[in-house]
């Protein structure tokens, strides 16, 4: 491989035209060109040999030979054209001079070869310059990495040179090369000046008729050379083509390997070696853990059977899933769906995998909030990795089933599979997986979790194999703190714990009152040199604990990474329009911050970045951080065994303590649960009992569960009769667990009951079908309202209310402002959570839900006008995190209402209006920032910085140099810059591919186009 690459580079370097760089003198150019032309006069063979012997200049031509492998015109019909042109030119020149009465005796024009040669060289310069400009554009797009070193040097020099200077140098060189010094000595001074001004091979002294002939001659010459150039010039550099060919060959080999039954797994688990190199480059992963290798080489995995695997938190589960996804995308050439629990994790995963998509040639598409296209774009060649939240993943699967494309989905990966047993979101996840199992027998399902217990039920539901391991890259030690004593959790001990040590701390009376749990002592044992997480029961408690700890930390903590902490405060002000939370203002200088849903997305992301880099060493946080982004610590402290007022579940406890110990950084991780004497018995049970079982919530969450399932089954025509629906239900997790979950009624009775309810509500209609003379079978079809509800994923508890509100809105839709539309798209379920401040808006004697919803509409309307969460938070006396949640919910619900209206003709007026409103609610910024915020990881604060730095569109970001971004945009890390550029490139590629698809669809003949045979048959 290396030898082939070096041969390629040597061959390319030989085929350079010896042209001086902009920095070289004119004399060198003048001397070099006539010498080359004199060598090119003999026959074709000698011409080729001599050209190959010419050594390129050190700062020589930066462009590859325009004519590819042909270094002369010897084997081209173009040589004959040049000879003809040469003769014609000499004759025309003679006639023109005689007509003008000028004598040519003694002048060197008559050595026609030199004159015509220089003329040809002059004409050739034009396409060369054009091509140079094209290559400069390519260089801006990042192709400079693949061009020869001489080209890189040229681009660096040429970027600092003005275009007119380069043009002037070329003109002077052409004239000097074609005219010996004797010409300047014998011609009058004014003629010399004219020759220097024109820069072409003819002078303004010539007659008009000669100029016309010369112009036509130039056009012929240009046309011939352009044709030859087009025929020979490659689109990409040879180095890049070689790399792409190698990658294509490796993928082809990997594909054959994966299809065969051989044990040889190729360079990297049936993937090209480039994938291994990318993991080293992007994630620093050089070697897999032993369990990961074992899991990837399981016979069930090789045979593409469904798989559930379970390991402790931080065990490296995601890497196995990523390798399996890459196998499906690159080797089997099928699309992949990855379902993650939260939008923040979706965005984190999008950022991490976009770079792989760019390098390996697949798309990474985000389906979260209001983002995502239904049905997804059908790609011509490249495959797509859909990364979705639970709700969006369900909608995506529905759209694929509806369009008959579910078979294109080769693999579905579900992270945090235990969430299938958690409320309405668990019911949606169960519906999604059940539909995939029922409609596609070729789609593989991979589920992973750290907290699974009743795996047998899940195995039966998913028809899956099971793999588990207790591997943890860093040892975890669990401790309990009661008063001053610390006990280590020990399963072998009689009461589950053994005494470890007494806490050595010297507390003043004031400190004892402020910190009875000795949090300060526990924290200062590890910070600031190591990181620490303190989990608190409530959001308010997080802020109070952070402030309390900082009050008793010594001043020495202020000096630790002082400059970086100052930057964090500066960044927080920058993204919040100069505002800063007073609590964070006091705690960040000590390296401490709180983390909960009351923060905005911008604030959370910035604080997480600061924690990851070590600028912050302590987070006081709620339990949501344990299930969110990966932020490990040396020590994890649980402030109390409660989440809000509920006692801790075993699965929650395992997730929290699982954050202790950072692979590759810490040798050990510690967790300390602080408890009171009254909770001792419950905690003893907590640490010893098994994990909670996962139970289906399909029937429990009936409006978002079984009702929605039946509606979509009939709407998608998966099952339309009672028997078919009962058969489908038998394959769900609810069907597997029906003996446990159903005490009084059978599964069939439950099914009949809910079908009757949906029919009575006007969402379904029942049709009688005669099965036999004695038996009548009923089938169902969906009504327009039912279709609109399931296509819009509207909660069935609100679908009739939404229909009534939209219908009433048509009677007097106010379009003077957005307020009326905002009211119609304010989420119903958030109205019950709202407690209006009636000091701002007087109490009215109307329906409470309507008033609450109207109040939230005012909040959203003010936010869209001001686009500043801080000022709106202050004006309405609401937490800024809640306002952002309201905005996110409104954007998502607006998207649902839009899909709802698309299915009902009477609401046509809302369609165009809601498209724009959804976009405004999604981004809530000025219009010019919206294109930048389409990029994953770019929120409002960052978008403003990029826009002010001159990056005003997606194209600007896609073509940006990460190193330049770091220098021009404040507080941007190298990792963030690379992720932004990768995400922008991915989005740009997706849009280009979609446009290409549209063009091809327009040009493709319709499938039902009448053929000649059909026409003749009809006539007969």
Short mmCIF file of N, CA and C in Angstrom, two decimals, residues 14-20 28-42 46-48 50-57 61 65 67 70-73 117 121 173 177:
data_model
loop_
_atom_site.label_atom_id
_atom_site.label_comp_id
_atom_site.label_asym_id
_atom_site.label_seq_id
_atom_site.Cartn_x
_atom_site.Cartn_y
_atom_site.Cartn_z
N UNK A 14 6.02 14.24 -11.37
CA UNK A 14 6.74 14.38 -12.65
C UNK A 14 5.90 15.16 -13.64
N UNK A 15 4.56 14.97 -13.54
CA UNK A 15 3.72 15.59 -14.55
C UNK A 15 3.32 17.00 -14.15
N UNK A 16 4.23 17.81 -13.81
CA UNK A 16 3.97 19.21 -13.49
C UNK A 16 4.50 20.07 -14.62
N UNK A 17 3.78 21.11 -14.92
CA UNK A 17 4.32 22.08 -15.88
C UNK A 17 5.20 23.05 -15.11
N UNK A 18 6.40 23.31 -15.63
CA UNK A 18 7.35 24.14 -14.89
C UNK A 18 6.91 25.58 -14.97
N UNK A 19 6.10 25.93 -14.02
CA UNK A 19 5.59 27.29 -13.99
C UNK A 19 5.96 27.92 -12.67
N UNK A 20 6.58 29.10 -12.67
CA UNK A 20 7.02 29.69 -11.39
C UNK A 20 5.86 30.04 -10.51
N UNK A 28 13.11 33.99 -14.30
CA UNK A 28 13.13 32.52 -14.27
C UNK A 28 12.07 31.97 -15.19
N UNK A 29 10.88 32.58 -15.13
CA UNK A 29 9.80 32.13 -16.00
C UNK A 29 10.15 32.36 -17.45
N UNK A 30 10.78 33.47 -17.75
CA UNK A 30 11.14 33.81 -19.13
C UNK A 30 12.13 32.82 -19.68
N UNK A 31 13.05 32.38 -18.86
CA UNK A 31 14.08 31.47 -19.34
C UNK A 31 13.56 30.06 -19.46
N UNK A 32 12.65 29.67 -18.57
CA UNK A 32 12.23 28.27 -18.51
C UNK A 32 11.31 27.90 -19.66
N UNK A 33 10.39 28.77 -20.03
CA UNK A 33 9.39 28.38 -21.01
C UNK A 33 9.94 28.20 -22.41
N UNK A 34 10.75 29.11 -22.95
CA UNK A 34 11.29 28.86 -24.29
C UNK A 34 12.12 27.59 -24.33
N UNK A 35 12.85 27.29 -23.24
CA UNK A 35 13.66 26.07 -23.21
C UNK A 35 12.76 24.85 -23.34
N UNK A 36 11.64 24.84 -22.64
CA UNK A 36 10.74 23.69 -22.71
C UNK A 36 10.16 23.58 -24.11
N UNK A 37 9.81 24.69 -24.72
CA UNK A 37 9.20 24.64 -26.05
C UNK A 37 10.20 24.17 -27.09
N UNK A 38 11.46 24.56 -26.96
CA UNK A 38 12.47 24.09 -27.91
C UNK A 38 12.66 22.59 -27.79
N UNK A 39 12.52 22.07 -26.58
CA UNK A 39 12.66 20.63 -26.40
C UNK A 39 11.46 19.89 -26.95
N UNK A 40 10.32 20.54 -27.05
CA UNK A 40 9.11 19.86 -27.50
C UNK A 40 8.98 19.84 -29.02
N UNK A 41 9.93 20.45 -29.75
CA UNK A 41 9.80 20.49 -31.19
C UNK A 41 9.97 19.14 -31.88
N UNK A 42 10.90 18.26 -31.49
CA UNK A 42 11.08 16.99 -32.21
C UNK A 42 9.84 16.11 -32.09
N UNK A 46 10.44 11.56 -28.52
CA UNK A 46 11.44 12.36 -27.80
C UNK A 46 10.77 13.40 -26.94
N UNK A 47 9.65 13.92 -27.45
CA UNK A 47 8.94 14.95 -26.68
C UNK A 47 8.48 14.40 -25.33
N UNK A 48 7.92 13.15 -25.35
CA UNK A 48 7.46 12.53 -24.11
C UNK A 48 8.61 12.27 -23.16
N UNK A 50 11.60 13.71 -22.98
CA UNK A 50 12.25 14.89 -22.42
C UNK A 50 11.38 15.57 -21.37
N UNK A 51 10.10 15.56 -21.59
CA UNK A 51 9.22 16.17 -20.60
C UNK A 51 9.29 15.44 -19.28
N UNK A 52 9.36 14.12 -19.38
CA UNK A 52 9.44 13.32 -18.16
C UNK A 52 10.73 13.56 -17.41
N UNK A 53 11.79 14.00 -18.14
CA UNK A 53 13.07 14.20 -17.47
C UNK A 53 13.15 15.55 -16.77
N UNK A 54 12.23 16.46 -17.09
CA UNK A 54 12.29 17.79 -16.49
C UNK A 54 11.98 17.68 -15.00
N UNK A 55 12.82 18.22 -14.16
CA UNK A 55 12.60 18.18 -12.72
C UNK A 55 11.75 19.38 -12.31
N UNK A 56 10.69 19.15 -11.55
CA UNK A 56 9.86 20.27 -11.13
C UNK A 56 10.62 21.21 -10.20
N UNK A 57 10.28 22.50 -10.30
CA UNK A 57 10.92 23.48 -9.43
C UNK A 57 10.47 23.27 -7.99
N UNK A 61 4.77 24.58 -10.23
CA UNK A 61 3.34 24.65 -10.49
C UNK A 61 2.55 23.89 -9.43
N UNK A 65 -1.18 18.23 -13.89
CA UNK A 65 -1.24 18.46 -15.34
C UNK A 65 -2.67 18.39 -15.84
N UNK A 67 -3.74 17.85 -18.64
CA UNK A 67 -4.00 16.83 -19.66
C UNK A 67 -3.69 15.41 -19.15
N UNK A 70 -1.05 12.71 -20.58
CA UNK A 70 -0.46 13.18 -21.84
C UNK A 70 0.31 14.46 -21.59
N UNK A 71 1.62 14.38 -21.63
CA UNK A 71 2.45 15.55 -21.35
C UNK A 71 2.72 16.37 -22.61
N UNK A 72 2.31 15.92 -23.77
CA UNK A 72 2.44 16.69 -25.00
C UNK A 72 1.24 16.40 -25.85
N UNK A 73 1.19 17.06 -27.01
CA UNK A 73 0.07 16.86 -27.92
C UNK A 73 0.41 15.84 -29.00
N UNK A 117 4.29 29.02 -30.72
CA UNK A 117 4.41 28.31 -29.45
C UNK A 117 4.07 29.21 -28.29
N UNK A 121 0.93 29.00 -25.69
CA UNK A 121 1.12 29.02 -24.23
C UNK A 121 0.27 30.10 -23.59
N UNK A 173 5.33 37.57 -18.31
CA UNK A 173 6.14 36.39 -18.61
C UNK A 173 5.85 35.90 -20.02
N UNK A 177 8.62 35.70 -22.94
CA UNK A 177 8.97 34.39 -23.48
C UNK A 177 8.85 34.37 -25.00
#
